[in-house]
XYZ file of C-alpha atoms in Angstrom:
656
model
C 113.928 115.460 124.634
C 111.034 117.053 126.484
C 108.030 115.271 128.382
C 105.367 116.526 126.431
C 106.775 114.385 123.610
C 105.422 111.345 124.997
C 101.711 112.691 126.167
C 100.173 113.494 122.771
C 98.401 110.483 120.854
C 101.279 109.323 118.967
C 99.354 106.121 118.295
C 96.587 107.420 116.760
C 98.934 109.081 114.141
C 100.389 105.597 113.665
C 97.070 104.181 113.189
C 95.762 106.705 110.798
C 98.734 106.760 108.497
C 99.622 103.184 108.519
C 103.088 103.956 109.936
C 103.267 100.956 112.424
C 105.291 98.748 110.295
C 108.237 100.936 108.991
C 111.357 99.655 109.062
C 114.359 100.075 111.555
C 116.556 103.019 110.964
C 120.357 102.489 110.945
C 122.184 103.280 114.286
C 125.716 103.180 112.510
C 125.677 106.340 110.980
C 126.249 109.490 112.573
C 125.608 111.665 109.644
C 121.976 110.706 109.371
C 119.907 113.533 111.143
C 117.568 111.286 112.515
C 120.176 108.980 114.350
C 121.437 111.952 116.399
C 118.337 111.845 118.541
C 118.485 109.409 121.652
C 116.891 108.850 124.974
C 118.648 110.383 128.107
C 118.105 109.566 131.724
C 115.630 112.340 132.202
C 113.356 110.501 129.641
C 113.481 106.853 131.438
C 110.663 107.600 133.760
C 108.405 108.350 130.609
C 109.415 105.463 128.268
C 107.489 102.928 129.777
C 104.848 102.951 126.881
C 107.344 102.677 124.309
C 109.042 99.684 125.966
C 105.608 97.913 126.214
C 104.843 98.384 122.715
C 108.347 97.625 121.488
C 108.028 94.397 123.538
C 104.506 93.548 122.110
C 106.221 94.057 118.364
C 109.125 91.542 119.407
C 106.785 88.760 120.713
C 104.633 89.074 117.634
C 107.437 88.737 115.372
C 109.034 85.814 117.152
C 105.873 83.814 118.684
C 106.060 81.190 115.757
C 109.491 80.497 116.666
C 109.302 77.126 118.861
C 112.475 77.521 120.810
C 111.950 81.075 121.639
C 108.274 80.331 122.560
C 109.591 77.636 124.969
C 111.062 80.118 127.014
C 110.101 82.595 129.662
C 110.559 86.327 128.584
C 110.117 89.544 130.550
C 111.332 92.992 130.529
C 112.371 95.418 133.387
C 113.164 98.977 133.671
C 115.896 101.125 134.700
C 114.449 100.930 137.892
C 114.059 97.158 137.669
C 110.308 97.222 137.490
C 108.444 94.682 135.632
C 107.169 95.935 132.506
C 105.884 93.025 130.670
C 106.366 89.654 129.298
C 105.065 86.195 128.756
C 101.896 85.708 131.357
C 103.520 82.545 132.635
C 106.605 84.457 133.634
C 104.812 86.662 136.350
C 105.945 84.280 139.342
C 109.619 84.136 138.005
C 110.064 87.764 138.443
C 110.352 87.482 142.615
C 113.031 84.934 142.090
C 115.720 87.156 140.370
C 118.178 88.683 142.871
C 117.748 92.348 141.916
C 121.173 93.083 143.672
C 122.942 91.262 140.437
C 121.194 93.397 138.122
C 122.933 96.611 138.339
C 126.285 96.081 136.465
C 129.115 98.334 136.782
C 129.263 101.535 134.699
C 129.711 100.916 130.940
C 130.648 97.511 131.474
C 128.665 95.690 129.125
C 127.864 91.995 129.801
C 125.262 89.149 130.331
C 124.131 88.187 133.782
C 123.413 84.310 133.987
C 122.838 82.117 137.060
C 120.518 79.098 137.931
C 117.839 78.973 140.546
C 115.880 75.710 141.087
C 114.352 74.319 137.884
C 115.491 77.595 136.052
C 118.544 79.000 134.222
C 118.164 82.763 134.053
C 119.823 85.003 131.429
C 119.746 88.875 131.801
C 120.717 91.170 129.123
C 121.114 94.827 129.486
C 120.020 97.159 127.100
C 121.815 100.495 126.449
C 120.973 103.755 124.896
C 123.001 104.010 121.522
C 125.167 107.044 121.912
C 126.108 107.342 125.502
C 125.630 103.894 126.481
C 123.342 104.381 129.290
C 121.276 101.353 130.910
C 117.565 102.088 130.308
C 116.209 98.825 130.361
C 117.101 94.929 130.882
C 115.376 91.919 129.277
C 115.131 88.626 130.957
C 114.746 84.999 129.701
C 114.091 81.993 131.701
C 114.684 78.227 130.440
C 114.012 74.979 132.075
C 117.434 73.252 132.834
C 116.398 69.798 131.662
C 115.273 71.308 128.092
C 117.451 69.737 125.754
C 116.976 72.562 123.419
C 117.917 75.826 125.108
C 118.605 78.779 123.521
C 122.411 79.928 123.654
C 123.632 83.047 125.270
C 124.416 84.503 121.848
C 121.169 83.702 120.497
C 119.635 85.419 123.527
C 121.799 88.652 123.190
C 120.780 88.921 119.224
C 117.386 88.534 120.214
C 117.585 91.412 122.792
C 119.424 93.184 119.696
C 116.352 92.462 117.651
C 114.291 94.018 120.684
C 116.338 97.349 120.971
C 115.863 97.934 117.271
C 112.356 97.634 117.684
C 112.408 100.007 120.430
C 114.415 102.768 118.506
C 112.065 101.997 115.459
C 109.373 103.199 117.704
C 111.454 105.697 119.232
C 112.262 107.556 115.742
C 108.861 107.514 114.192
C 107.709 109.235 117.428
C 109.854 112.135 116.695
C 108.799 112.045 113.235
C 105.345 112.334 114.719
C 106.176 115.228 116.766
C 107.381 116.956 113.667
C 104.135 116.819 111.511
C 102.308 117.496 114.894
C 104.273 120.834 115.209
C 103.337 121.388 111.375
C 99.977 120.989 111.929
C 99.621 123.475 114.753
C 101.628 126.027 112.730
C 99.181 125.638 110.000
C 95.699 126.094 112.514
C 97.410 129.070 113.735
C 97.860 130.702 110.458
C 94.052 130.152 110.019
C 93.186 131.910 112.940
C 94.836 135.008 111.976
C 92.712 138.237 112.236
C 91.398 139.950 109.478
C 94.136 142.371 109.412
C 96.262 139.760 107.339
C 93.497 138.966 104.937
C 95.552 140.529 102.313
C 98.360 138.175 102.945
C 96.192 134.878 103.268
C 96.699 134.108 99.832
C 100.037 132.967 100.605
C 98.868 130.330 103.171
C 97.585 127.793 100.778
C 101.083 127.366 99.204
C 103.151 124.409 99.829
C 105.122 124.576 96.898
C 108.290 127.186 97.672
C 108.018 128.435 94.297
C 104.545 129.408 94.126
C 104.787 130.657 97.324
C 107.631 133.076 96.539
C 105.842 134.213 93.310
C 102.795 135.226 95.378
C 104.606 137.110 97.552
C 106.131 139.074 94.947
C 102.688 139.335 93.119
C 101.382 140.915 96.622
C 104.122 143.511 96.934
C 104.131 144.630 93.230
C 100.419 144.888 93.998
C 100.363 146.981 97.222
C 103.829 148.888 96.280
C 104.487 149.297 92.685
C 107.172 152.036 93.527
C 109.130 149.687 95.456
C 112.262 147.688 94.164
C 111.905 144.238 96.118
C 114.087 141.238 96.181
C 114.410 137.998 98.335
C 117.834 136.780 99.665
C 117.580 133.342 100.931
C 120.057 131.537 103.138
C 119.435 127.887 101.835
C 120.173 126.216 98.640
C 116.816 127.150 97.036
C 116.650 126.931 93.352
C 114.175 129.206 91.704
C 113.352 130.528 88.095
C 112.554 134.207 89.575
C 115.749 136.691 88.794
C 114.275 138.625 91.916
C 115.602 135.426 94.189
C 119.406 135.568 95.374
C 121.713 133.894 97.555
C 122.534 135.503 100.824
C 126.358 136.030 100.973
C 127.429 136.538 104.421
C 130.890 137.798 103.145
C 129.675 140.234 100.680
C 130.610 144.013 101.971
C 127.542 145.200 99.525
C 124.631 143.163 101.417
C 125.932 144.156 105.026
C 122.784 145.432 106.257
C 120.890 142.185 104.923
C 123.548 140.396 106.752
C 123.157 142.278 110.090
C 119.394 141.882 109.796
C 119.800 138.077 108.980
C 122.071 137.625 111.978
C 120.430 139.960 114.549
C 116.689 138.258 113.533
C 115.419 142.289 113.600
C 114.322 144.560 110.996
C 116.759 147.199 109.738
C 116.198 150.491 108.238
C 118.548 152.857 106.702
C 117.838 156.362 104.719
C 120.293 157.605 102.077
C 120.216 161.229 101.378
C 120.571 162.026 97.705
C 121.769 165.389 96.378
C 118.603 166.506 94.719
C 115.094 165.098 95.644
C 113.788 163.002 98.563
C 115.896 160.647 100.271
C 115.845 156.923 99.199
C 114.864 154.208 101.957
C 116.708 150.636 102.322
C 114.796 148.339 104.401
C 115.929 144.566 105.478
C 113.475 142.521 107.047
C 114.506 138.997 108.134
C 112.134 136.048 106.902
C 111.839 134.301 110.509
C 109.995 130.862 111.127
C 109.473 129.314 114.322
C 112.647 127.119 114.052
C 115.002 129.216 111.995
C 115.716 132.658 109.851
C 115.317 131.619 106.219
C 116.388 134.671 104.233
C 115.811 138.531 104.273
C 113.382 140.740 102.327
C 115.414 143.629 100.819
C 113.282 146.663 99.576
C 114.499 149.662 97.844
C 112.059 152.815 97.871
C 112.829 156.050 96.107
C 110.761 157.981 98.662
C 110.341 157.216 102.512
C 107.496 154.691 103.589
C 105.443 155.447 106.268
C 105.832 153.588 109.245
C 102.409 151.867 109.195
C 103.960 150.253 105.796
C 107.104 149.097 107.210
C 104.941 147.689 110.069
C 102.841 145.767 107.468
C 105.853 144.862 105.697
C 107.039 143.103 108.825
C 103.663 141.292 109.553
C 104.044 139.961 105.845
C 107.671 138.870 106.508
C 106.466 137.030 109.530
C 103.550 135.587 107.755
C 105.580 134.552 104.943
C 108.514 133.070 107.201
C 106.080 130.674 108.796
C 104.611 129.729 105.669
C 108.151 129.421 103.965
C 108.877 127.096 106.742
C 105.501 125.162 106.744
C 106.461 124.739 102.954
C 109.949 123.321 103.952
C 108.590 121.041 106.577
C 105.815 119.646 104.266
C 108.418 119.033 101.607
C 110.707 117.182 103.957
C 107.829 115.108 105.224
C 107.000 114.115 102.029
C 110.632 113.616 101.354
C 110.647 111.437 104.226
C 107.542 109.700 103.978
C 108.591 108.612 100.310
C 112.018 107.681 101.775
C 110.404 105.365 104.306
C 107.937 103.701 101.909
C 111.128 102.975 99.620
C 113.181 101.531 102.662
C 109.995 99.398 103.698
C 109.330 98.172 100.478
C 113.138 97.255 99.665
C 113.385 95.617 103.162
C 110.274 93.608 102.479
C 111.890 92.414 99.186
C 115.368 91.560 100.766
C 113.743 89.660 103.845
C 111.970 87.434 100.868
C 115.142 85.862 100.485
C 117.838 84.182 102.367
C 120.172 83.432 99.515
C 123.143 85.894 99.088
C 123.248 86.032 95.199
C 119.495 86.924 95.335
C 120.002 89.624 98.167
C 122.525 91.288 95.860
C 120.751 91.080 92.827
C 117.704 92.611 94.373
C 119.849 95.299 95.987
C 121.444 96.215 92.701
C 118.125 96.335 90.876
C 116.022 98.231 93.494
C 119.171 100.809 93.841
C 119.294 101.589 90.249
C 115.574 102.195 90.205
C 115.413 104.543 93.339
C 118.381 106.614 92.348
C 117.719 106.634 88.718
C 121.499 105.907 88.066
C 123.145 104.154 85.253
C 125.433 101.918 86.689
C 125.574 99.920 89.828
C 128.172 97.594 91.187
C 127.877 95.429 94.538
C 130.995 94.071 95.993
C 131.190 91.401 98.802
C 134.257 90.749 101.188
C 135.612 87.259 100.615
C 136.850 86.379 104.143
C 139.263 83.599 102.714
C 141.006 85.734 100.033
C 140.586 89.134 102.083
C 139.393 90.662 98.469
C 136.359 92.411 97.656
C 134.697 90.343 95.124
C 132.358 92.125 92.546
C 129.015 90.032 92.779
C 126.616 91.790 90.651
C 126.005 94.938 88.677
C 125.641 96.052 84.812
C 128.952 97.058 84.361
C 130.383 94.109 81.960
C 133.921 94.727 82.375
C 133.699 94.330 86.224
C 132.199 90.767 86.171
C 134.559 88.586 87.983
C 136.803 91.113 89.125
C 138.254 91.205 92.816
C 139.970 94.404 94.543
C 141.992 94.587 97.769
C 141.114 96.215 101.080
C 143.082 99.188 100.211
C 142.495 99.853 96.635
C 140.943 103.069 95.641
C 137.411 104.210 97.007
C 136.447 100.433 98.045
C 139.485 100.793 100.527
C 138.359 104.043 101.609
C 135.036 102.790 102.557
C 136.534 99.597 104.171
C 138.864 102.086 106.356
C 136.468 104.911 107.076
C 133.298 103.054 107.407
C 131.586 106.025 105.805
C 129.940 106.636 103.035
C 130.927 108.592 99.916
C 129.495 111.153 97.559
C 131.635 112.144 94.182
C 130.258 115.068 92.253
C 132.890 115.252 89.187
C 135.396 112.461 89.296
C 136.104 113.346 85.650
C 137.562 116.703 86.631
C 139.009 115.610 89.792
C 140.305 111.889 89.993
C 141.518 112.074 93.588
C 141.652 108.289 94.308
C 141.764 105.142 91.804
C 138.408 103.843 91.148
C 137.653 100.729 89.289
C 134.246 101.279 89.035
C 134.201 104.929 87.751
C 136.825 103.846 85.105
C 134.803 100.810 83.708
C 131.612 102.467 83.691
C 132.780 106.043 82.778
C 130.943 107.697 85.374
C 131.671 111.274 86.638
C 129.168 111.240 89.608
C 129.289 108.721 92.296
C 127.748 107.909 95.762
C 128.727 104.849 97.566
C 128.188 103.160 100.894
C 129.947 100.431 102.966
C 127.620 97.288 103.706
C 128.191 96.758 107.639
C 127.574 93.824 109.879
C 128.172 93.675 113.718
C 130.267 96.951 113.107
C 132.649 95.521 110.558
C 132.466 96.017 106.410
C 131.629 93.015 104.535
C 130.954 94.888 101.293
C 130.327 97.900 99.172
C 127.840 99.316 96.847
C 128.528 101.900 93.984
C 126.154 103.849 91.974
C 127.166 106.115 88.876
C 126.250 108.540 86.327
C 127.884 109.919 83.489
C 126.333 113.603 84.332
C 128.351 115.495 86.998
C 126.823 116.753 90.034
C 123.919 114.339 89.467
C 123.373 112.926 92.853
C 121.853 115.044 95.755
C 122.990 115.053 99.323
C 119.491 113.563 99.849
C 120.180 110.867 97.690
C 123.749 110.273 99.862
C 121.583 110.110 103.075
C 119.003 107.862 101.768
C 121.524 105.099 100.230
C 123.201 105.129 104.033
C 119.914 104.032 105.309
C 119.060 101.341 102.453
C 122.730 99.990 102.660
C 122.302 99.553 106.318
C 119.073 97.358 105.546
C 120.884 95.516 103.015
C 123.585 94.982 105.454
C 121.723 93.438 107.858
C 120.045 91.127 104.912
C 123.418 90.032 104.086
C 124.265 89.447 107.759
C 121.271 87.427 107.891
C 121.910 85.427 104.929
C 125.342 84.502 105.803
C 124.487 83.450 109.618
C 121.631 81.287 107.938
C 124.207 79.614 105.466
C 126.803 79.195 108.409
C 123.900 77.450 110.541
C 122.942 75.188 107.847
C 126.843 74.293 107.242
C 127.100 73.685 110.826
C 124.072 71.552 110.957
C 125.075 69.123 107.837
C 128.812 69.045 109.170
C 130.833 66.798 111.509
C 132.330 68.897 114.120
C 135.690 67.401 114.569
C 136.481 66.408 110.830
C 134.552 68.932 109.127
C 133.134 66.517 106.664
C 129.337 66.171 106.081
C 127.293 64.038 108.270
C 125.758 60.635 107.343
C 122.249 61.976 106.956
C 123.349 64.599 104.648
C 125.127 62.204 102.644
C 121.923 59.780 102.338
C 120.039 62.711 101.256
C 122.416 63.558 98.331
C 122.701 60.094 97.201
C 119.043 59.878 97.128
C 118.795 62.999 95.074
C 121.581 61.727 92.530
C 119.832 58.464 91.908
C 116.426 59.935 91.242
C 117.953 62.603 88.824
C 121.325 60.681 87.373
C 122.101 57.634 85.724
C 125.248 56.438 87.588
C 127.561 56.544 90.693
C 129.749 54.945 92.985
C 130.391 55.073 96.810
C 133.587 54.556 98.405
C 133.710 53.507 102.306
C 137.123 54.009 104.072
C 137.865 52.560 107.292
C 140.928 53.262 109.372
C 142.994 49.946 110.122
C 143.252 49.241 113.685
C 141.968 52.353 115.123
C 141.304 51.171 118.143
C 145.172 50.113 118.887
C 145.754 53.657 117.817
C 143.707 55.176 120.756
C 144.759 52.625 123.326
C 148.462 53.458 122.235
C 148.631 57.240 121.943
C 145.187 58.259 123.593
C 142.058 59.444 122.303
C 143.202 62.936 121.576
C 145.729 61.633 118.990
C 143.028 59.446 117.394
C 141.026 62.376 116.780
C 144.098 63.991 115.237
C 144.414 60.953 113.220
C 140.721 61.312 111.818
C 141.579 64.587 111.115
C 144.251 64.063 109.133
C 142.754 61.542 107.170
C 139.651 63.679 106.478
C 141.754 66.427 105.116
C 143.655 63.959 102.640
C 140.581 62.654 101.183
C 139.205 66.104 100.766
C 142.158 67.266 99.042
C 141.962 64.063 96.699
C 138.601 64.579 95.387
C 136.557 66.923 93.386
C 134.238 69.669 94.400
C 131.424 67.953 93.304
C 132.084 64.847 95.189
C 130.839 64.286 98.625
C 132.964 63.182 101.753
C 131.103 62.273 104.990
C 131.890 60.864 108.188
C 129.878 57.452 108.325
C 130.480 56.546 111.967
C 133.386 56.347 114.276
C 136.489 55.887 112.382
C 134.503 54.950 108.944
C 134.340 57.376 106.108
C 132.523 57.593 102.903
C 132.693 59.280 99.502
C 130.285 59.630 96.839
C 131.367 60.269 93.355
C 128.397 61.397 90.979
C 129.006 59.861 87.468
C 132.085 57.850 87.874
C 132.272 54.196 87.415
C 134.039 51.673 89.813
C 137.250 51.569 88.006
C 137.993 55.443 88.069
C 136.811 55.272 91.749
C 139.631 52.442 92.441
C 142.347 54.753 91.038
C 141.310 57.853 93.400
C 140.997 55.344 96.396
C 144.564 54.126 95.423
C 145.701 57.184 95.807
C 143.878 58.092 98.633
C 145.207 55.038 100.524
C 148.735 55.495 99.519
C 148.510 59.241 100.585
C 147.423 58.179 103.986
C 149.983 55.308 104.409
C 152.489 57.865 103.810
C 151.723 61.047 105.236
C 150.088 60.502 108.567
C 151.541 60.868 111.889
C 151.514 58.562 113.467
C 151.384 56.041 110.314
C 148.063 54.471 109.923
C 146.436 52.478 106.925
C 143.071 52.090 105.551
C 140.937 49.769 103.886
C 138.424 50.472 101.132
C 135.579 49.335 99.787
C 133.975 50.277 96.348
C 130.385 49.734 95.148
C 128.635 51.396 92.064
C 125.319 51.520 90.596
C 123.587 52.616 87.509
C 120.107 52.887 85.916
C 120.133 49.426 84.549
C 120.282 47.909 88.138
C 116.878 46.676 89.308
C 117.115 47.607 92.347
C 118.409 51.293 92.850
C 118.443 52.491 96.415
C 120.751 54.179 99.342
C 120.566 51.025 101.587
C 121.556 48.712 98.620
C 124.506 51.022 97.610
C 125.678 51.467 101.185
C 125.225 47.586 101.947
C 127.488 46.603 99.038
C 130.155 49.164 99.661
C 130.380 47.696 103.553
C 130.447 44.390 102.146
C 133.442 45.184 99.702
C 135.171 46.946 102.986
C 134.632 43.830 104.775
C 136.563 41.636 102.035
C 139.450 44.217 102.274
C 139.408 44.049 106.110
C 139.403 39.952 105.699
C 142.294 40.063 102.745
C 144.681 41.733 105.148
C 143.655 45.221 105.479
C 145.415 48.425 103.751
C 144.071 47.703 100.441
C 140.952 48.509 98.268
C 138.166 46.077 97.326
C 135.165 46.487 94.657
C 131.755 44.843 94.963
C 131.335 42.180 92.541
C 128.280 40.694 93.979
C 125.585 40.568 91.323
C 123.255 43.378 91.412
C 119.813 42.526 92.103
């Protein structure tokens, strides 16, 4: 990457064209051409503006998070120069021990230490291809702060910054490409009067129109010349004189040599009668590549000036052809980026996995004009890929193993797949293709943290329906879907951890209170079971607190295995546990409680017993409240304790 790529006004292009909020492009897929670009040590001295802009993006996106805002953030470059950060963090920089900021080569780790009132966490940032450190992000937090960010959270935030940096880097390259195209167009406009005859080609940005215009010019100027265009790329044209350039065809040997050498070639073929026949091959050369060869056959030799004019026309046509290709590619790229941005925006509106999968399926059907779609998600408990959404009825509720068909191929290789004609060549068994009757397919894994957590399949009954461009676009989109799935999964896990007791895995008391309150506002009845381990202090004194904790885990597990999925078990406090049963009366709850009591007495090791108290409520009660229900259940538990323990008592007090 050359230095001048950082010098021209990229920011103006972003501002004028509205590209400042484009989404992050995947870094996991080596087949996507834009991801083959990366910075190298020669670029490090020139990326300070990108580092600063990316830091501003990062701060803007995270400023509303209180825990992040309470910390002092700063960024230093590869030379340990302060790049930017919170204004309040300036005084912290001199306190950093620079000697500790140079990690061993290729050893990715986090540097943490404490000094004074602050705890410092420094995370190195590496290039995505060669793993070379080009910056480091730091976080300083007060030791006395009870709500500090954990190291893993800081690492995730630094990864977020890295993705923002590469987003800026990638779209800087796109700006370079568009800038180069603009320069080529301006150069074409400054051509001399000598080229006025071919200026009719310069306003053509449609490749077919350009080719037709080129043939019209040559036919008008040289009607006696047989003229055809041999192209090296997969360009479809309705013009019969546009043919593919076959590098193995001996008949076109001169054209192949002209294409390979990048130089015009001419041959004179002597005829038995009359004048000689002239054959000319002129390469169609652009600034970046050779796109084809003009092949001319003339029954009479052409003048040298005619050959030179043909060469100039070929040069102009080559650049115009290249401009048209760049324009076409930029239009496709801009449209792809718009689609990615829109899909990412919709995905980020939800943190519910089912909603994300539904949005992904519908959007992909619309983008690729596919007939069928199936989204599979890996269930970590069953180790099976489950069909979570799609429009193939026979696949609803299905699941496949990690080694089955194309799902297994995606899981093993972590690479997308394009299939042009499954009907004629079913190389692997495919549940999706067989169920949908599709012949064409593109599929891509959903990735999170470098691991496959799902897959997406798109199909169509027409063979060779999906293009390589569709294939590349799906790779990018599924990367963003994978990130959305990972975010939703992380959100669910955080929410689960916030409502669960760390020791027993049961819900916390606060969660149980909220659920009972919700049930009492919507339903007509329910019961509460209070469970207390008898003589638990004696267990701790005899066996130790570690065994006491194991007893709590055993009892909690037995309670969980004895209740329904909709019932809610919670740790009330200490050795007291509680279970709420929606829409069940006290008599049925007593049967369940007896079963739990007997199971605990028979299966715990060391053996313990429990006492249980039951209280019920229904809509006819004068006073329906969480507090009243817990009070009556607690009184019933007290009665069970008072009556000798290891028994179940039902509250029979008058309900107010």
